[in-house]
Short mmCIF file of C-alpha atoms and ligand atoms in Angstrom, two decimals:
data_model
loop_
_atom_site.label_atom_id
_atom_site.label_comp_id
_atom_site.label_asym_id
_atom_site.label_seq_id
_atom_site.Cartn_x
_atom_site.Cartn_y
_atom_site.Cartn_z
CA UNK T 1402 0.00 0.00 0.00
CA UNK T 1403 1.35 3.36 -1.08
CA UNK T 1404 0.34 6.57 0.60
CA UNK T 1405 -0.78 9.05 -2.02
CA UNK T 1406 -1.35 11.89 0.42
CA UNK T 1407 0.73 12.49 3.53
CA UNK T 1408 -0.36 15.21 5.92
CA UNK T 1409 1.57 16.37 8.96
CA UNK T 1410 0.51 18.87 11.58
CA UNK T 1411 -2.13 20.48 9.44
CA UNK T 1412 -3.68 23.52 11.08
CA UNK T 1413 -6.23 25.80 9.51
CA UNK T 1414 -7.89 28.98 10.74
CA UNK T 1415 -10.71 30.96 9.14
CA UNK T 1416 -9.96 34.38 10.60
CA UNK T 1417 -10.01 33.62 14.35
CA UNK T 1418 -11.81 30.33 14.04
CA UNK T 1419 -9.33 27.47 14.50
CA UNK T 1420 -11.03 24.84 12.37
CA UNK T 1421 -8.45 22.08 11.84
CA UNK T 1422 -6.09 21.17 14.62
CA UNK T 1423 -2.82 19.29 14.25
CA UNK T 1424 -4.05 16.74 11.80
CA UNK T 1425 -1.68 13.90 10.87
CA UNK T 1426 -3.00 11.46 8.33
CA UNK T 1427 -1.74 9.40 5.42
CA UNK T 1428 -4.23 8.54 2.72
CA UNK T 1429 -3.61 5.35 0.72
CA UNK T 1430 -3.52 5.26 -3.05
CA UNK T 1431 -6.39 3.72 -5.05
CA UNK T 1432 -8.52 2.99 -2.05
CA UNK T 1433 -11.51 4.76 -0.56
CA UNK T 1434 -10.92 6.78 2.56
CA UNK T 1435 -14.01 8.02 4.38
CA UNK T 1436 -14.09 11.08 6.61
CA UNK T 1437 -16.78 10.98 9.29
CA UNK T 1438 -17.74 13.28 12.09
CA UNK T 1439 -20.48 15.52 13.48
CA UNK T 1440 -21.48 18.43 11.30
CA UNK T 1441 -19.33 21.52 11.63
CA UNK T 1442 -16.30 19.51 12.73
CA UNK T 1443 -14.30 20.51 9.68
CA UNK T 1444 -14.80 17.63 7.24
CA UNK T 1445 -15.46 19.81 4.23
CA UNK T 1446 -12.71 22.17 5.23
CA UNK T 1447 -10.28 19.27 5.46
CA UNK T 1448 -11.29 18.03 2.04
CA UNK T 1449 -10.89 21.49 0.54
CA UNK T 1450 -7.32 21.68 1.81
CA UNK T 1451 -6.45 18.89 -0.60
CA UNK T 1452 -7.30 20.89 -3.73
CA UNK T 1453 -6.59 24.27 -2.15
CA UNK T 1454 -10.17 25.45 -2.51
CA UNK T 1455 -9.84 27.13 0.89
CA UNK T 1456 -7.42 29.55 -0.77
CA UNK T 1457 -10.51 31.23 -2.21
CA UNK T 1458 -11.75 32.18 1.23
CA UNK T 1459 -10.24 35.40 2.48
CA UNK T 1460 -8.48 35.29 5.83
CA UNK T 1461 -7.61 31.59 5.68
CA UNK T 1462 -4.38 30.65 7.40
CA UNK T 1463 -2.95 27.23 6.91
CA UNK T 1464 0.20 25.57 8.24
CA UNK T 1465 1.77 22.14 8.32
CA UNK T 1466 2.85 19.97 5.44
CA UNK T 1467 0.52 18.47 2.89
CA UNK T 1468 2.24 16.17 0.43
CA UNK T 1469 0.77 14.56 -2.63
CA UNK T 1470 3.19 12.17 -4.31
CA UNK T 1471 5.77 13.49 -1.90
CA UNK T 1472 5.47 17.07 -3.14
CA UNK T 1473 4.19 19.80 -0.88
CA UNK T 1474 1.08 21.18 -2.56
CA UNK T 1475 1.33 24.44 -0.65
CA UNK T 1476 4.86 25.21 -1.81
CA UNK T 1477 5.39 28.18 -4.10
CA UNK T 1478 6.43 26.03 -7.02
CA UNK T 1479 3.03 24.33 -7.23
CA UNK T 1480 0.75 25.40 -10.07
CA UNK T 1481 -2.58 25.60 -8.31
CA UNK T 1482 -4.59 25.17 -11.52
CA UNK T 1483 -2.67 22.04 -12.37
CA UNK T 1484 -3.14 20.78 -8.82
CA UNK T 1485 -6.92 21.13 -9.11
CA UNK T 1486 -6.78 19.24 -12.37
CA UNK T 1487 -5.02 16.39 -10.58
CA UNK T 1488 -7.32 16.54 -7.56
CA UNK T 1489 -10.93 16.56 -8.71
CA UNK T 1490 -13.91 17.39 -6.56
CA UNK T 1491 -17.57 16.42 -6.45
CA UNK T 1492 -19.85 18.53 -4.28
CA UNK T 1493 -22.69 17.86 -1.90
CA UNK T 1494 -25.39 19.26 -4.13
CA UNK T 1495 -25.08 18.33 -7.81
CA UNK T 1496 -23.89 21.50 -9.53
CA UNK T 1497 -23.77 21.01 -13.29
CA UNK T 1498 -23.31 24.20 -15.30
CA UNK T 1499 -26.41 25.52 -17.11
CA UNK T 1500 -24.94 24.17 -20.33
CA UNK T 1501 -25.47 21.04 -22.40
CA UNK T 1502 -24.46 17.64 -21.09
CA UNK T 1503 -21.59 17.56 -23.56
CA UNK T 1504 -20.37 21.04 -22.68
CA UNK T 1505 -20.38 20.21 -19.00
CA UNK T 1506 -17.99 17.31 -19.47
CA UNK T 1507 -15.93 19.15 -22.07
CA UNK T 1508 -15.54 22.19 -19.82
CA UNK T 1509 -12.42 21.07 -17.99
CA UNK T 1510 -10.80 19.91 -21.22
CA UNK T 1511 -11.33 23.29 -22.85
CA UNK T 1512 -10.08 25.10 -19.76
CA UNK T 1513 -6.89 23.09 -20.02
CA UNK T 1514 -6.35 24.04 -23.63
CA UNK T 1515 -7.41 20.84 -25.35
CA UNK T 1516 -8.69 22.15 -28.67
CA UNK T 1517 -8.96 19.18 -30.99
CA UNK T 1518 -12.66 18.37 -31.47
CA UNK T 1519 -12.05 14.65 -31.98
CA UNK T 1520 -10.00 14.37 -28.81
CA UNK T 1521 -12.62 16.25 -26.85
CA UNK T 1522 -15.47 14.00 -28.03
CA UNK T 1523 -13.46 10.91 -27.25
CA UNK T 1524 -12.61 12.06 -23.77
CA UNK T 1525 -16.17 13.19 -23.09
CA UNK T 1526 -17.49 9.80 -24.11
CA UNK T 1527 -14.93 7.98 -21.99
CA UNK T 1528 -15.68 10.12 -18.94
CA UNK T 1529 -19.43 9.57 -19.35
CA UNK T 1530 -18.90 5.82 -19.71
CA UNK T 1531 -16.66 5.74 -16.65
CA UNK T 1532 -19.33 7.59 -14.70
CA UNK T 1533 -21.96 5.03 -15.77
CA UNK T 1534 -23.97 7.72 -17.49
CA UNK T 1535 -23.22 7.20 -21.19
CA UNK T 1536 -26.12 4.87 -22.00
CA UNK T 1537 -28.63 7.22 -20.44
CA UNK T 1538 -27.47 10.36 -22.22
CA UNK T 1539 -25.76 9.31 -25.43
CA UNK T 1540 -28.77 10.34 -27.53
CA UNK T 1541 -29.16 13.73 -25.97
CA UNK T 1542 -25.70 15.09 -25.37
CA UNK T 1543 -26.73 18.53 -26.53
CA UNK T 1544 -29.71 18.90 -24.22
CA UNK T 1545 -29.41 20.85 -21.00
CA UNK T 1546 -27.72 19.20 -18.05
CA UNK T 1547 -30.33 20.77 -15.81
CA UNK T 1548 -33.00 18.48 -17.30
CA UNK T 1549 -31.31 15.39 -15.83
CA UNK T 1550 -32.50 13.80 -12.59
CA UNK T 1551 -30.57 14.51 -9.40
CA UNK T 1552 -28.73 11.19 -9.51
CA UNK T 1553 -27.84 11.69 -13.16
CA UNK T 1554 -26.66 15.23 -12.46
CA UNK T 1555 -24.35 13.94 -9.75
CA UNK T 1556 -22.92 11.31 -12.09
CA UNK T 1557 -22.51 14.06 -14.69
CA UNK T 1558 -20.51 16.05 -12.16
CA UNK T 1559 -18.37 12.96 -11.63
CA UNK T 1560 -17.90 12.61 -15.38
CA UNK T 1561 -16.94 16.28 -15.53
CA UNK T 1562 -14.28 15.68 -12.89
CA UNK T 1563 -13.08 12.45 -14.58
CA UNK T 1564 -12.68 14.11 -17.97
CA UNK T 1565 -9.52 15.97 -16.99
CA UNK T 1566 -7.99 12.70 -15.80
CA UNK T 1567 -7.37 13.41 -12.12
CA UNK T 1568 -5.46 11.10 -9.81
CA UNK T 1569 -7.45 11.88 -6.70
CA UNK T 1570 -11.18 12.59 -6.43
CA UNK T 1571 -12.70 14.29 -3.41
CA UNK T 1572 -16.36 13.68 -2.66
CA UNK T 1573 -18.14 15.93 -0.18
CA UNK T 1574 -21.28 14.07 0.92
CA UNK T 1575 -22.10 13.28 -2.71
CA UNK T 1576 -25.18 11.23 -1.92
CA UNK T 1577 -26.83 13.45 0.64
CA UNK T 1578 -29.14 15.07 -1.92
CA UNK T 1579 -29.98 11.79 -3.66
CA UNK T 1580 -32.77 9.23 -3.31
CA UNK T 1581 -31.81 5.73 -2.09
CA UNK T 1582 -31.69 4.17 -5.57
CA UNK T 1583 -29.47 6.90 -7.01
CA UNK T 1584 -27.40 6.70 -3.90
CA UNK T 1585 -26.88 2.94 -4.37
CA UNK T 1586 -25.84 3.51 -7.98
CA UNK T 1587 -23.36 6.11 -6.81
CA UNK T 1588 -21.84 3.66 -4.34
CA UNK T 1589 -21.45 1.08 -7.11
CA UNK T 1590 -19.70 3.67 -9.18
CA UNK T 1591 -17.32 4.56 -6.37
CA UNK T 1592 -16.33 0.89 -6.08
CA UNK T 1593 -15.42 0.89 -9.76
CA UNK T 1594 -13.59 4.20 -9.63
CA UNK T 1595 -11.25 3.12 -6.87
CA UNK T 1596 -9.47 0.81 -9.30
CA UNK T 1597 -8.00 3.88 -10.94
CA UNK T 1598 -8.35 6.74 -8.52
CA UNK T 1599 -7.56 7.61 -4.95
CA UNK T 1600 -10.85 8.54 -3.36
CA UNK T 1601 -11.53 10.63 -0.28
CA UNK T 1602 -15.18 10.87 0.66
CA UNK T 1603 -16.89 12.85 3.38
CA UNK T 1604 -20.06 11.17 4.50
CA UNK T 1605 -22.65 11.63 7.15
CA UNK T 1606 -24.04 8.22 6.56
CA UNK T 1607 -22.31 5.64 8.76
CA UNK T 1608 -23.64 2.62 6.90
CA UNK T 1609 -22.41 4.12 3.69
CA UNK T 1610 -18.93 4.67 5.13
CA UNK T 1611 -18.91 1.09 6.44
CA UNK T 1612 -20.02 -0.31 3.07
CA UNK T 1613 -17.74 1.47 0.69
CA UNK T 1614 -14.61 2.66 2.43
CA UNK T 1615 -11.33 0.88 3.10
CA UNK T 1616 -10.09 3.37 5.65
CA UNK T 1617 -12.05 5.66 7.90
CA UNK T 1618 -11.08 8.83 9.70
CA UNK T 1619 -13.14 10.22 12.53
CA UNK T 1620 -12.99 13.98 13.06
CA UNK T 1621 -14.39 15.91 15.99
CA UNK T 1622 -14.13 19.65 16.65
CA UNK T 1623 -11.33 19.87 14.11
CA UNK T 1624 -9.24 17.08 15.62
CA UNK T 1625 -8.53 13.74 14.06
CA UNK T 1626 -9.70 11.38 16.79
CA UNK T 1627 -9.08 8.12 15.07
CA UNK T 1628 -7.91 6.80 11.72
CA UNK T 1629 -7.86 3.15 10.88
CA UNK T 1630 -9.03 0.40 8.57
CA UNK T 1631 -12.79 0.72 8.26
CA UNK T 1632 -13.59 -2.67 9.76
CA UNK T 1633 -11.43 -1.85 12.80
CA UNK T 1634 -13.12 1.50 13.31
CA UNK T 1635 -16.56 -0.03 13.14
CA UNK T 1636 -15.89 -3.20 15.13
CA UNK T 1637 -13.29 -2.11 17.64
CA UNK T 1638 -12.92 1.65 17.92
CA UNK T 1639 -9.97 2.66 20.07
CA UNK T 1640 -11.34 5.96 21.28
CA UNK T 1641 -14.39 6.37 23.47
CA UNK T 1642 -15.54 9.35 21.39
CA UNK T 1643 -15.55 7.30 18.19
CA UNK T 1644 -17.56 4.62 19.90
CA UNK T 1645 -20.06 7.17 21.18
CA UNK T 1646 -20.45 8.64 17.72
CA UNK T 1647 -20.93 5.25 16.09
CA UNK T 1648 -23.51 4.17 18.62
CA UNK T 1649 -25.38 7.42 18.12
CA UNK T 1650 -24.74 8.94 21.53
CA UNK T 1651 -24.10 12.23 19.78
CA UNK T 1652 -23.67 13.54 16.28
CA UNK B 427 -40.71 71.39 -41.16
CA UNK B 428 -43.96 69.64 -41.88
CA UNK B 429 -42.51 67.88 -44.87
CA UNK B 430 -40.25 64.91 -45.20
CA UNK B 431 -41.97 62.65 -42.69
CA UNK B 432 -40.49 61.23 -39.54
CA UNK B 433 -38.30 58.64 -41.19
CA UNK B 434 -35.04 60.58 -40.65
CA UNK B 435 -36.01 61.11 -37.00
CA UNK B 436 -36.83 57.44 -36.57
CA UNK B 437 -33.49 56.40 -38.03
CA UNK B 438 -31.75 59.07 -35.96
CA UNK B 439 -33.24 57.73 -32.76
CA UNK B 440 -32.24 54.23 -33.78
CA UNK B 441 -28.67 55.31 -34.48
CA UNK B 442 -28.35 57.28 -31.25
CA UNK B 443 -29.72 54.47 -29.07
CA UNK B 444 -27.68 51.78 -30.77
CA UNK B 445 -24.57 53.90 -30.46
CA UNK B 446 -25.30 54.46 -26.79
CA UNK B 447 -25.64 50.71 -26.18
CA UNK B 448 -22.51 49.88 -28.18
CA UNK B 449 -20.61 52.20 -25.92
CA UNK B 450 -22.30 51.61 -22.57
CA UNK B 451 -22.87 47.84 -22.65
CA UNK B 452 -19.24 46.67 -22.84
CA UNK B 453 -18.09 49.39 -20.48
CA UNK B 454 -20.92 48.71 -18.02
CA UNK B 455 -20.38 44.96 -18.03
CA UNK B 456 -16.64 45.35 -17.52
CA UNK B 457 -17.25 47.80 -14.69
CA UNK B 458 -19.70 45.39 -13.06
CA UNK B 459 -17.25 42.49 -13.38
CA UNK B 460 -14.55 44.59 -11.83
CA UNK B 461 -16.74 45.77 -8.97
CA UNK B 462 -18.17 42.33 -8.23
CA UNK B 463 -15.25 40.02 -8.82
CA UNK B 464 -12.07 41.98 -8.36
CA UNK B 465 -12.58 45.12 -6.30
CA UNK B 466 -13.38 43.46 -2.98
CA UNK B 467 -14.79 45.49 -0.12
CA UNK B 468 -12.39 48.42 0.00
CA UNK B 469 -13.55 51.83 1.06
CA UNK B 470 -13.04 53.58 -2.24
CA UNK B 471 -15.06 50.84 -3.95
CA UNK B 472 -17.98 51.75 -1.73
CA UNK B 473 -17.52 55.37 -2.71
CA UNK B 474 -17.49 54.46 -6.40
CA UNK B 475 -20.70 52.51 -5.92
CA UNK B 476 -22.38 55.43 -4.20
CA UNK B 477 -21.19 57.60 -7.09
CA UNK B 478 -22.73 55.25 -9.63
CA UNK B 479 -26.04 55.20 -7.80
CA UNK B 480 -26.11 58.98 -7.62
CA UNK B 481 -25.26 59.24 -11.28
CA UNK B 482 -28.47 57.40 -12.01
CA UNK B 483 -30.37 60.23 -10.33
CA UNK B 484 -28.70 63.14 -12.09
CA UNK B 485 -31.16 65.11 -14.28
CA UNK B 486 -30.64 64.28 -17.90
CA UNK B 487 -30.14 67.89 -18.96
CA UNK B 488 -26.97 67.90 -16.89
CA UNK B 489 -25.73 64.99 -18.96
CA UNK B 490 -26.55 67.10 -22.00
CA UNK B 491 -24.35 69.92 -20.77
CA UNK B 492 -21.62 67.47 -19.86
CA UNK B 493 -21.77 65.97 -23.34
CA UNK B 494 -21.59 69.42 -24.87
CA UNK B 495 -18.53 70.34 -22.84
CA UNK B 496 -16.68 67.04 -23.25
CA UNK B 497 -17.63 65.36 -26.49
CA UNK B 498 -18.77 68.28 -28.63
CA UNK B 499 -16.15 70.82 -27.51
CA UNK B 500 -13.22 69.15 -25.80
CA UNK B 501 -13.00 66.08 -28.04
CA UNK B 502 -14.13 68.10 -31.01
CA UNK B 503 -16.75 65.62 -32.20
CA UNK B 504 -19.11 68.52 -32.83
CA UNK B 505 -22.88 68.25 -32.68
CA UNK B 506 -23.08 64.75 -34.06
CA UNK B 507 -24.42 61.21 -33.79
CA UNK B 508 -21.19 60.29 -32.04
CA UNK B 509 -21.43 62.98 -29.37
CA UNK B 510 -25.11 62.19 -28.79
CA UNK B 511 -24.50 58.45 -28.54
CA UNK B 512 -21.69 58.92 -26.05
CA UNK B 513 -23.79 61.28 -23.95
CA UNK B 514 -26.74 58.89 -23.94
CA UNK B 515 -24.31 56.07 -23.22
CA UNK B 516 -23.09 57.82 -20.10
CA UNK B 517 -26.67 58.45 -19.08
CA UNK B 518 -27.55 54.76 -19.20
CA UNK B 519 -24.20 53.51 -17.92
CA UNK B 520 -25.23 53.41 -14.23
CA UNK B 521 -28.37 51.45 -15.11
CA UNK B 522 -26.36 48.94 -17.08
CA UNK B 523 -23.75 48.60 -14.35
CA UNK B 524 -26.42 47.97 -11.77
CA UNK B 525 -28.33 45.47 -13.89
CA UNK B 526 -25.09 43.66 -14.68
CA UNK B 527 -24.05 43.58 -11.03
CA UNK B 528 -27.41 42.09 -10.09
CA UNK B 529 -27.19 39.54 -12.86
CA UNK B 530 -23.67 38.56 -11.79
CA UNK B 531 -24.82 38.33 -8.18
CA UNK B 532 -27.56 35.91 -9.12
CA UNK B 533 -25.09 33.39 -10.54
CA UNK B 534 -24.95 30.62 -7.90
CA UNK B 535 -21.55 30.34 -6.24
CA UNK B 536 -21.76 26.57 -6.71
CA UNK B 537 -21.18 27.15 -10.45
CA UNK B 538 -18.06 29.14 -9.75
CA UNK B 539 -16.80 26.56 -7.28
CA UNK B 540 -17.29 23.79 -9.81
CA UNK B 541 -15.25 25.76 -12.31
CA UNK B 542 -12.43 26.55 -9.89
CA UNK B 543 -12.35 22.94 -8.73
CA UNK B 544 -11.66 21.88 -12.32
CA UNK B 545 -8.60 24.11 -12.38
CA UNK B 546 -10.08 27.13 -14.12
CA UNK B 547 -8.64 30.57 -13.48
CA UNK B 548 -10.80 33.40 -12.25
CA UNK B 549 -10.96 34.99 -15.67
CA UNK B 550 -11.86 31.69 -17.36
CA UNK B 551 -14.59 31.22 -14.78
CA UNK B 552 -15.96 34.70 -15.40
CA UNK B 553 -15.84 34.32 -19.15
CA UNK B 554 -17.19 30.81 -19.47
CA UNK B 555 -19.52 30.43 -16.52
CA UNK B 556 -20.44 33.72 -14.87
CA UNK B 557 -21.08 35.84 -17.95
CA UNK B 558 -23.05 33.29 -19.99
CA UNK B 559 -25.22 32.59 -16.95
CA UNK B 560 -25.72 36.29 -16.24
CA UNK B 561 -26.23 37.25 -19.89
CA UNK B 562 -30.05 37.21 -20.07
CA UNK B 563 -30.20 39.47 -17.01
CA UNK B 564 -27.61 41.82 -18.45
CA UNK B 565 -29.41 41.97 -21.78
CA UNK B 566 -32.74 42.69 -20.14
CA UNK B 567 -31.17 45.63 -18.32
CA UNK B 568 -29.50 46.85 -21.50
CA UNK B 569 -32.69 46.71 -23.55
CA UNK B 570 -34.72 48.52 -20.89
CA UNK B 571 -32.10 51.24 -20.82
CA UNK B 572 -32.23 51.35 -24.61
CA UNK B 573 -35.89 52.30 -24.27
CA UNK B 574 -34.90 55.03 -21.89
CA UNK B 575 -32.18 56.34 -24.22
CA UNK B 576 -34.59 56.42 -27.16
CA UNK B 577 -37.00 58.67 -25.32
CA UNK B 578 -34.58 61.23 -23.88
CA UNK B 579 -34.50 64.76 -25.27
CA UNK B 580 -32.25 66.77 -23.02
CA UNK B 581 -29.03 64.77 -23.50
CA UNK B 582 -29.18 65.13 -27.28
CA UNK B 583 -30.39 68.72 -27.25
CA UNK B 584 -26.92 70.22 -27.44
CA UNK B 585 -24.98 67.23 -28.60
CA UNK B 586 -26.63 65.56 -31.56
CA UNK B 587 -30.01 66.77 -32.62
CA UNK B 588 -31.00 69.08 -35.38
CA UNK B 589 -34.37 70.66 -36.02
CA UNK B 590 -34.82 69.50 -39.46
CA UNK B 591 -33.03 67.70 -42.21
CA UNK B 592 -34.22 65.59 -45.04
CA UNK B 593 -31.03 63.62 -45.10
CA UNK B 594 -29.73 60.81 -43.03
CA UNK B 595 -26.31 61.45 -41.48
CA UNK B 596 -23.49 60.41 -43.82
CA UNK B 597 -21.09 59.82 -40.97
CA UNK B 598 -21.06 59.61 -37.18
CA UNK B 599 -19.79 63.18 -37.15
CA UNK B 600 -22.99 64.56 -38.65
CA UNK B 601 -25.95 65.86 -36.72
CA UNK B 602 -29.18 63.97 -36.88
CA UNK B 603 -32.92 64.21 -36.26
CA UNK B 604 -34.40 62.25 -33.38
CA UNK B 605 -38.00 61.50 -32.40
CA UNK B 606 -38.18 63.20 -28.99
CA UNK B 607 -36.41 66.30 -30.18
CA UNK B 608 -38.53 66.36 -33.31
CA UNK B 609 -41.59 66.63 -31.06
CA UNK B 610 -40.01 69.44 -29.11
CA UNK B 611 -39.10 71.29 -32.28
CA UNK B 612 -42.53 70.87 -33.81
CA UNK B 613 -44.18 72.29 -30.73
CA UNK B 614 -41.87 75.25 -30.19
CA UNK B 615 -40.48 76.35 -33.54
CA UNK B 616 -41.79 76.90 -37.00
CA UNK B 617 -44.54 79.03 -38.42
CA UNK B 618 -47.42 76.65 -39.03
CA UNK B 619 -48.58 75.41 -35.63
CA UNK B 620 -51.90 74.24 -37.01
CA UNK B 621 -50.06 71.64 -39.12
CA UNK B 622 -47.22 71.02 -36.74
CA UNK B 623 -49.16 70.12 -33.60
CA UNK B 624 -50.91 67.08 -35.08
CA UNK B 625 -47.59 65.87 -36.45
CA UNK B 626 -46.06 66.27 -33.00
CA UNK B 627 -48.78 64.09 -31.50
CA UNK B 628 -48.30 61.54 -34.23
CA UNK B 629 -44.57 61.50 -33.58
CA UNK B 630 -45.22 61.08 -29.88
CA UNK B 631 -47.36 58.04 -30.65
CA UNK B 632 -44.61 56.51 -32.76
CA UNK B 633 -42.10 57.16 -29.99
CA UNK B 634 -44.36 55.58 -27.39
CA UNK B 635 -44.96 52.53 -29.53
CA UNK B 636 -41.23 52.23 -30.07
CA UNK B 637 -40.48 52.37 -26.36
CA UNK B 638 -43.28 49.89 -25.59
CA UNK B 639 -41.95 47.53 -28.22
CA UNK B 640 -38.45 47.70 -26.78
CA UNK B 641 -39.70 47.10 -23.24
CA UNK B 642 -41.87 44.27 -24.46
CA UNK B 643 -38.82 42.56 -25.92
CA UNK B 644 -37.03 42.95 -22.60
CA UNK B 645 -39.98 41.43 -20.76
CA UNK B 646 -40.08 38.48 -23.13
CA UNK B 647 -36.38 37.83 -22.62
CA UNK B 648 -36.83 38.03 -18.88
CA UNK B 649 -39.78 35.67 -18.70
CA UNK B 650 -38.02 33.19 -20.98
CA UNK B 651 -34.99 33.33 -18.77
CA UNK B 652 -37.13 32.72 -15.66
CA UNK B 653 -38.78 29.75 -17.26
CA UNK B 654 -35.51 28.23 -18.40
CA UNK B 655 -33.63 28.64 -15.20
CA UNK B 656 -33.66 25.76 -12.81
CA UNK B 657 -31.13 26.57 -10.17
N1 ADP G 1893 -16.24 29.94 4.15
C1 ADP G 1893 -16.10 29.90 5.49
N2 ADP G 1893 -15.73 31.00 6.16
C2 ADP G 1893 -15.58 30.99 7.50
N3 ADP G 1893 -15.79 29.90 8.26
C3 ADP G 1893 -16.16 28.76 7.66
C4 ADP G 1893 -16.32 28.70 6.23
N4 ADP G 1893 -16.70 27.45 5.90
C5 ADP G 1893 -16.75 26.75 7.05
N5 ADP G 1893 -16.43 27.53 8.11
C6 ADP G 1893 -16.37 27.11 9.52
O1 ADP G 1893 -15.49 26.02 9.63
C7 ADP G 1893 -16.01 25.05 10.52
C8 ADP G 1893 -16.03 23.70 9.83
O2 ADP G 1893 -16.95 23.74 8.77
P1 ADP G 1893 -17.07 22.55 7.73
O3 ADP G 1893 -15.71 22.15 7.29
O4 ADP G 1893 -18.01 22.99 6.66
O5 ADP G 1893 -17.72 21.40 8.60
P2 ADP G 1893 -18.38 20.01 8.15
O6 ADP G 1893 -18.16 19.83 6.70
O7 ADP G 1893 -17.71 18.99 8.97
O8 ADP G 1893 -19.84 20.10 8.49
C9 ADP G 1893 -17.37 25.55 10.97
O9 ADP G 1893 -17.20 26.11 12.23
C10 ADP G 1893 -17.73 26.61 9.98
O10 ADP G 1893 -18.46 27.62 10.59
MG1 MG G 1894 -19.57 19.79 5.09
#
């Protein structure tokens, strides 16, 4: 097992709010790592450190080392736009652009200066296939993405992220706005994606974390309480607080 | 003055309003982008915004005088389509800036986040996501202000309009007839009021219909946009 992401002493403050505290964690390559914890504990913030989306929020201070493939992603020599291409993100609420299905998936390719029409179509098709959406949309690629169902929109957002060929994909509660059937399809898809991608997923849903993830991290009030193989976390948590959370004593 | 019809005035109004939009739309949209996406919350930005809002309340005759001093005299464009268009453009600029700012504001931040997360730069995000999404709102504002520009008399009084000509302007540096000013001229000048007054009322009707038509187009765009939007 190779660690794709290695984080040491990560601290993050939004203005005076100390949100992430001394986080040490190593995230394995081509597996699914779940981040659990009560709401407001900093799960999304943690995730957004990995593609530097917190940089967009004014007054953010971040310290510690955050390595991807042994390179510090917060060093000056890092091209942030290239980093975000390598580290894709799928959001809580499906957020396709108000453009056609095709244009949504092609967006990232065009941003990154891929101009050849043939190449773009090929990559769009591949991304849609990999996101298990191709068969449902292949006859209406030019219709609006906003006409798709919620589950389809979320898979479209995944296809959009896949198109630029990332190595890591971050999911921030991707199923929370979906019905159970769409949610199950999404889980299936995640299982397939982990063959090729390193996946970090924030989830509120404990059963979901138990079903799909290989490793699980438990965050509380910005601290990493416990990080272990998923079956260990769920069967024999080491920390009382993890146990309380899993048994529903709070959260 | 009672001969020649209102065709030259109609064309004049069309030229002046189109010129005003050509000038004010790009400038207004760029200003709105700057204010919304780049300027941040600095103090002088607030002052600029207050300035823009006040500009929208300045009486239009003052714009006319300003146009006379700057475009006609200082820049030496003379009394011409160009001077009139620029003056009208400045008159509608605050409206366009405000409409564009509102339209940009209404673009959900989740769209921008999605774009940034794919590695897009700020400018790419503005160009490819924010502006296309805001466009119907911007256009509605622009068209409504076009209606306003078409109906204004005072700004073109000293900068563009002429009492009477049978010719269309050969170049942007020529003066031109315009519907609102034509009405004014018919009612105040000339020697045959008994013929002129009915023509003035007729011209007013044409002007009204024109403005209604323009506003109607804006309303159609807006309702279409509301129906289409699902976020
Ligand atoms: N854009 C922001 N600006 C300031 N504070 C924020 C911002 N986003 C989140 N926070 C704060 O950071 C903390 C963690 O939030 P978040 O990471 O969204 O939690 P979670 O995803 O676990 O529910 C909260 O206290 C929240 O108020
Ligand atoms: Mg969250």
